[in-house]
mmCIF file of C-alpha atoms in Angstrom:
data_model
loop_
_atom_site.group_PDB
_atom_site.id
_atom_site.type_symbol
_atom_site.label_atom_id
_atom_site.label_comp_id
_atom_site.label_asym_id
_atom_site.label_seq_id
_atom_site.Cartn_x
_atom_site.Cartn_y
_atom_site.Cartn_z
ATOM 1 C CA PRO K 1 -20.028 -5.232 2.831
ATOM 2 C CA ASN K 2 -20.097 -4.402 6.473
ATOM 3 C CA SER K 3 -16.953 -3.503 8.343
ATOM 4 C CA ASP K 4 -16.498 -5.784 11.323
ATOM 5 C CA GLY K 5 -13.017 -5.109 12.631
ATOM 6 C CA TYR K 6 -9.641 -6.195 11.324
ATOM 7 C CA THR K 7 -9.488 -3.401 8.762
ATOM 8 C CA ASP K 8 -5.867 -3.499 7.619
ATOM 9 C CA PRO K 9 -4.899 -0.917 4.980
ATOM 10 C CA VAL K 10 -1.166 -1.696 5.120
ATOM 11 C CA SER K 11 -1.527 -5.207 3.664
ATOM 12 C CA GLY K 12 -3.577 -4.008 0.714
ATOM 13 C CA LEU K 13 -1.247 -1.123 -0.055
ATOM 14 C CA ALA K 14 1.910 -3.277 0.304
ATOM 15 C CA LEU K 15 0.438 -5.906 -2.025
ATOM 16 C CA GLY K 16 -0.513 -3.125 -4.449
ATOM 17 C CA TYR K 17 3.109 -1.922 -4.366
ATOM 18 C CA ASN K 18 4.267 -5.469 -5.114
ATOM 19 C CA LEU K 19 1.906 -5.882 -8.066
ATOM 20 C CA LEU K 20 3.525 -2.841 -9.673
ATOM 21 C CA SER K 21 7.087 -4.018 -8.987
ATOM 22 C CA PRO K 22 9.100 -5.631 -11.793
ATOM 23 C CA SER K 23 10.940 -7.737 -9.193
ATOM 24 C CA PRO K 24 11.194 -11.473 -9.977
ATOM 25 C CA ASP K 25 11.157 -12.002 -6.192
ATOM 26 C CA VAL K 26 7.496 -10.971 -6.144
ATOM 27 C CA ASN K 27 6.346 -13.278 -8.917
ATOM 28 C CA ALA K 28 8.461 -15.582 -11.059
ATOM 29 C CA ASP K 29 6.004 -15.177 -13.957
ATOM 30 C CA ALA K 30 7.315 -12.122 -15.847
ATOM 31 C CA THR K 31 3.833 -11.421 -17.227
ATOM 32 C CA ARG K 32 2.610 -10.716 -13.692
ATOM 33 C CA THR K 33 5.040 -7.993 -12.742
ATOM 34 C CA GLY K 34 5.001 -4.249 -13.281
ATOM 35 C CA ARG K 35 6.586 -2.880 -16.436
ATOM 36 C CA ARG K 36 9.330 -0.342 -15.825
ATOM 37 C CA GLY K 37 8.482 3.111 -17.125
ATOM 38 C CA ALA K 38 4.738 2.487 -17.380
ATOM 39 C CA GLY K 39 2.263 4.838 -15.698
ATOM 40 C CA LYS K 40 1.117 3.221 -12.466
ATOM 41 C CA MET K 41 -1.809 3.523 -10.071
ATOM 42 C CA VAL K 42 -3.177 1.731 -7.048
ATOM 43 C CA VAL K 43 -6.893 1.630 -6.287
ATOM 44 C CA PHE K 44 -7.264 1.185 -2.536
ATOM 45 C CA GLU K 45 -10.722 0.034 -1.432
ATOM 46 C CA THR K 46 -11.932 -0.327 2.143
ATOM 47 C CA ASP K 47 -15.140 -0.872 4.053
ATOM 48 C CA GLY K 48 -14.021 0.375 7.440
ATOM 49 C CA GLN K 49 -11.852 2.376 9.776
ATOM 50 C CA PRO K 50 -8.187 1.316 9.905
ATOM 51 C CA ASN K 51 -7.588 -0.519 13.165
ATOM 52 C CA SER K 52 -5.391 -3.523 12.395
ATOM 53 C CA THR K 53 -2.199 -4.346 10.529
ATOM 54 C CA MET K 54 0.104 -7.157 9.502
ATOM 55 C CA GLN K 55 3.853 -6.677 9.321
ATOM 56 C CA PHE K 56 5.577 -6.255 5.978
ATOM 57 C CA ASP K 57 9.293 -5.540 5.665
ATOM 58 C CA TYR K 58 10.468 -3.366 2.806
ATOM 59 C CA GLN K 59 13.200 -5.039 0.725
ATOM 60 C CA PRO K 60 15.339 -2.322 -0.904
ATOM 61 C CA LYS K 61 16.622 -3.624 -4.255
ATOM 62 C CA GLY K 62 16.555 -0.538 -6.431
ATOM 63 C CA TYR K 63 13.769 -0.765 -8.991
ATOM 64 C CA ASP K 64 13.234 -4.418 -7.959
ATOM 65 C CA SER K 65 12.239 -3.397 -4.412
ATOM 66 C CA TYR K 66 9.223 -5.030 -2.817
ATOM 67 C CA TYR K 67 7.435 -5.642 0.492
ATOM 68 C CA LEU K 68 7.978 -9.006 2.168
ATOM 69 C CA TYR K 69 5.272 -10.467 4.371
ATOM 70 C CA VAL K 70 6.755 -11.488 7.725
ATOM 71 C CA ASP K 71 6.160 -15.240 8.273
ATOM 72 C CA GLY K 72 4.410 -16.165 11.479
ATOM 73 C CA ASN K 73 2.587 -12.863 11.518
ATOM 74 C CA THR K 74 -0.633 -12.768 13.436
ATOM 75 C CA GLN K 75 -3.096 -10.005 12.891
ATOM 76 C CA THR K 76 -3.363 -7.648 15.828
ATOM 77 C CA PRO K 77 -6.879 -7.918 17.262
ATOM 78 C CA ASP K 78 -9.539 -5.402 16.308
ATOM 79 C CA ASN K 79 -8.978 -1.917 17.690
ATOM 80 C CA ASP K 80 -5.742 -2.918 19.461
ATOM 81 C CA VAL K 81 -3.550 -0.971 17.048
ATOM 82 C CA PRO K 82 -3.677 2.782 17.619
ATOM 83 C CA TYR K 83 -5.158 4.672 14.688
ATOM 84 C CA THR K 84 -2.032 6.816 14.351
ATOM 85 C CA ASP K 85 0.207 3.720 14.091
ATOM 86 C CA VAL K 86 -1.915 2.122 11.369
ATOM 87 C CA THR K 87 -2.227 5.313 9.358
ATOM 88 C CA ALA K 88 1.500 6.106 9.664
ATOM 89 C CA ALA K 89 2.356 2.653 8.290
ATOM 90 C CA ALA K 90 -0.207 3.006 5.464
ATOM 91 C CA PHE K 91 1.021 6.488 4.545
ATOM 92 C CA GLY K 92 4.595 5.141 4.507
ATOM 93 C CA VAL K 93 3.612 2.617 1.820
ATOM 94 C CA ILE K 94 1.806 5.324 -0.176
ATOM 95 C CA ASP K 95 4.946 7.475 0.017
ATOM 96 C CA MET K 96 6.967 4.545 -1.365
ATOM 97 C CA ILE K 97 4.500 4.020 -4.217
ATOM 98 C CA ARG K 98 4.770 7.713 -5.156
ATOM 99 C CA LYS K 99 8.551 7.875 -4.900
ATOM 100 C CA ASP K 100 10.591 7.983 -8.121
ATOM 101 C CA THR K 101 11.828 4.664 -9.496
ATOM 102 C CA ALA K 102 15.498 3.862 -8.983
ATOM 103 C CA THR K 103 17.627 3.525 -12.096
ATOM 104 C CA GLU K 104 19.338 0.309 -10.959
ATOM 105 C CA ASN K 105 18.260 -2.946 -9.316
ATOM 106 C CA THR K 106 21.132 -3.545 -6.928
ATOM 107 C CA ALA K 107 20.317 -5.149 -3.558
ATOM 108 C CA GLY K 108 20.577 -2.615 -0.772
ATOM 109 C CA LEU K 109 20.593 0.240 -3.284
ATOM 110 C CA GLY K 110 17.826 1.946 -1.372
ATOM 111 C CA ASP K 111 14.258 3.015 -1.712
ATOM 112 C CA SER K 112 12.479 2.916 -5.022
ATOM 113 C CA GLY K 113 8.940 3.810 -5.856
ATOM 114 C CA HIS K 114 6.871 3.499 -8.998
ATOM 115 C CA SER K 115 6.889 7.066 -10.326
ATOM 116 C CA THR K 116 8.884 8.483 -13.194
ATOM 117 C CA PRO K 117 9.901 12.146 -13.352
ATOM 118 C CA ASN K 118 7.094 12.858 -15.846
ATOM 119 C CA ASN K 119 4.520 10.338 -14.647
ATOM 120 C CA LYS K 120 3.799 10.121 -10.923
ATOM 121 C CA ALA K 121 2.234 6.929 -9.586
ATOM 122 C CA LEU K 122 -1.210 7.610 -8.132
ATOM 123 C CA VAL K 123 -3.203 6.110 -5.268
ATOM 124 C CA TYR K 124 -7.000 6.333 -5.441
ATOM 125 C CA ALA K 125 -8.992 5.603 -2.280
ATOM 126 C CA ILE K 126 -12.555 4.280 -2.337
ATOM 127 C CA GLY K 127 -14.804 3.634 0.659
ATOM 128 C CA PHE K 128 -17.888 1.443 0.425
ATOM 129 C CA GLY K 129 -20.346 -0.326 2.708
ATOM 130 C CA ASP K 130 -22.644 0.580 5.572
ATOM 131 C CA LEU K 131 -20.086 2.682 7.416
ATOM 132 C CA PHE K 132 -19.823 5.122 4.511
ATOM 133 C CA GLU K 133 -23.403 4.926 3.222
ATOM 134 C CA SER K 134 -24.958 5.839 6.548
ATOM 135 C CA GLY K 135 -23.236 9.217 6.650
ATOM 136 C CA GLY K 136 -21.046 8.032 9.515
ATOM 137 C CA GLY K 137 -17.457 6.904 9.461
ATOM 138 C CA GLY K 138 -15.896 10.289 10.132
ATOM 139 C CA THR K 139 -12.477 8.879 11.012
ATOM 140 C CA ALA K 140 -12.594 6.424 8.109
ATOM 141 C CA ARG K 141 -13.572 9.216 5.710
ATOM 142 C CA THR K 142 -10.730 11.371 6.983
ATOM 143 C CA PHE K 143 -8.318 8.476 6.451
ATOM 144 C CA LEU K 144 -9.503 8.016 2.849
ATOM 145 C CA LEU K 145 -9.160 11.740 2.138
ATOM 146 C CA ASP K 146 -5.630 11.708 3.586
ATOM 147 C CA CYS K 147 -4.786 8.658 1.422
ATOM 148 C CA GLN K 148 -5.963 10.530 -1.664
ATOM 149 C CA LYS K 149 -3.971 13.625 -0.750
ATOM 150 C CA LYS K 150 -0.816 11.573 -0.185
ATOM 151 C CA GLY K 151 -1.581 9.565 -3.307
ATOM 152 C CA GLY K 152 -1.845 12.641 -5.518
ATOM 153 C CA THR K 153 -5.513 12.209 -6.426
#
């Protein structure tokens, strides 16, 4: 894999959050939702430096919270999104993943993550491809390290 622009960490992390959510709004098939109380982790893989993002809106529904893709979204062209904006949005999703799970599923109840008091959700970050193999990718490596720190790994 060779990074060639449009590296969007927010979409991957938001979809990872959704895969762990027990919300029926994410997937009507109950076998494809996260089980409440189970230990959870996200493995975030990338081949490049974060420079693009799609918009996802967080839907606070207690433990049934999820990220909603905004219809009509167009991906911001390569390198047009400031690094700090992309990383702030990505770190916001990681913070939500690591947050404790709400005890109720009431709409508007507020934020809910996927951690339990005794079992924190984890986010592992993996970089692969030419950018990382060549010894380059300083900013991308820093981003991955920051993801791991925020993700508790």
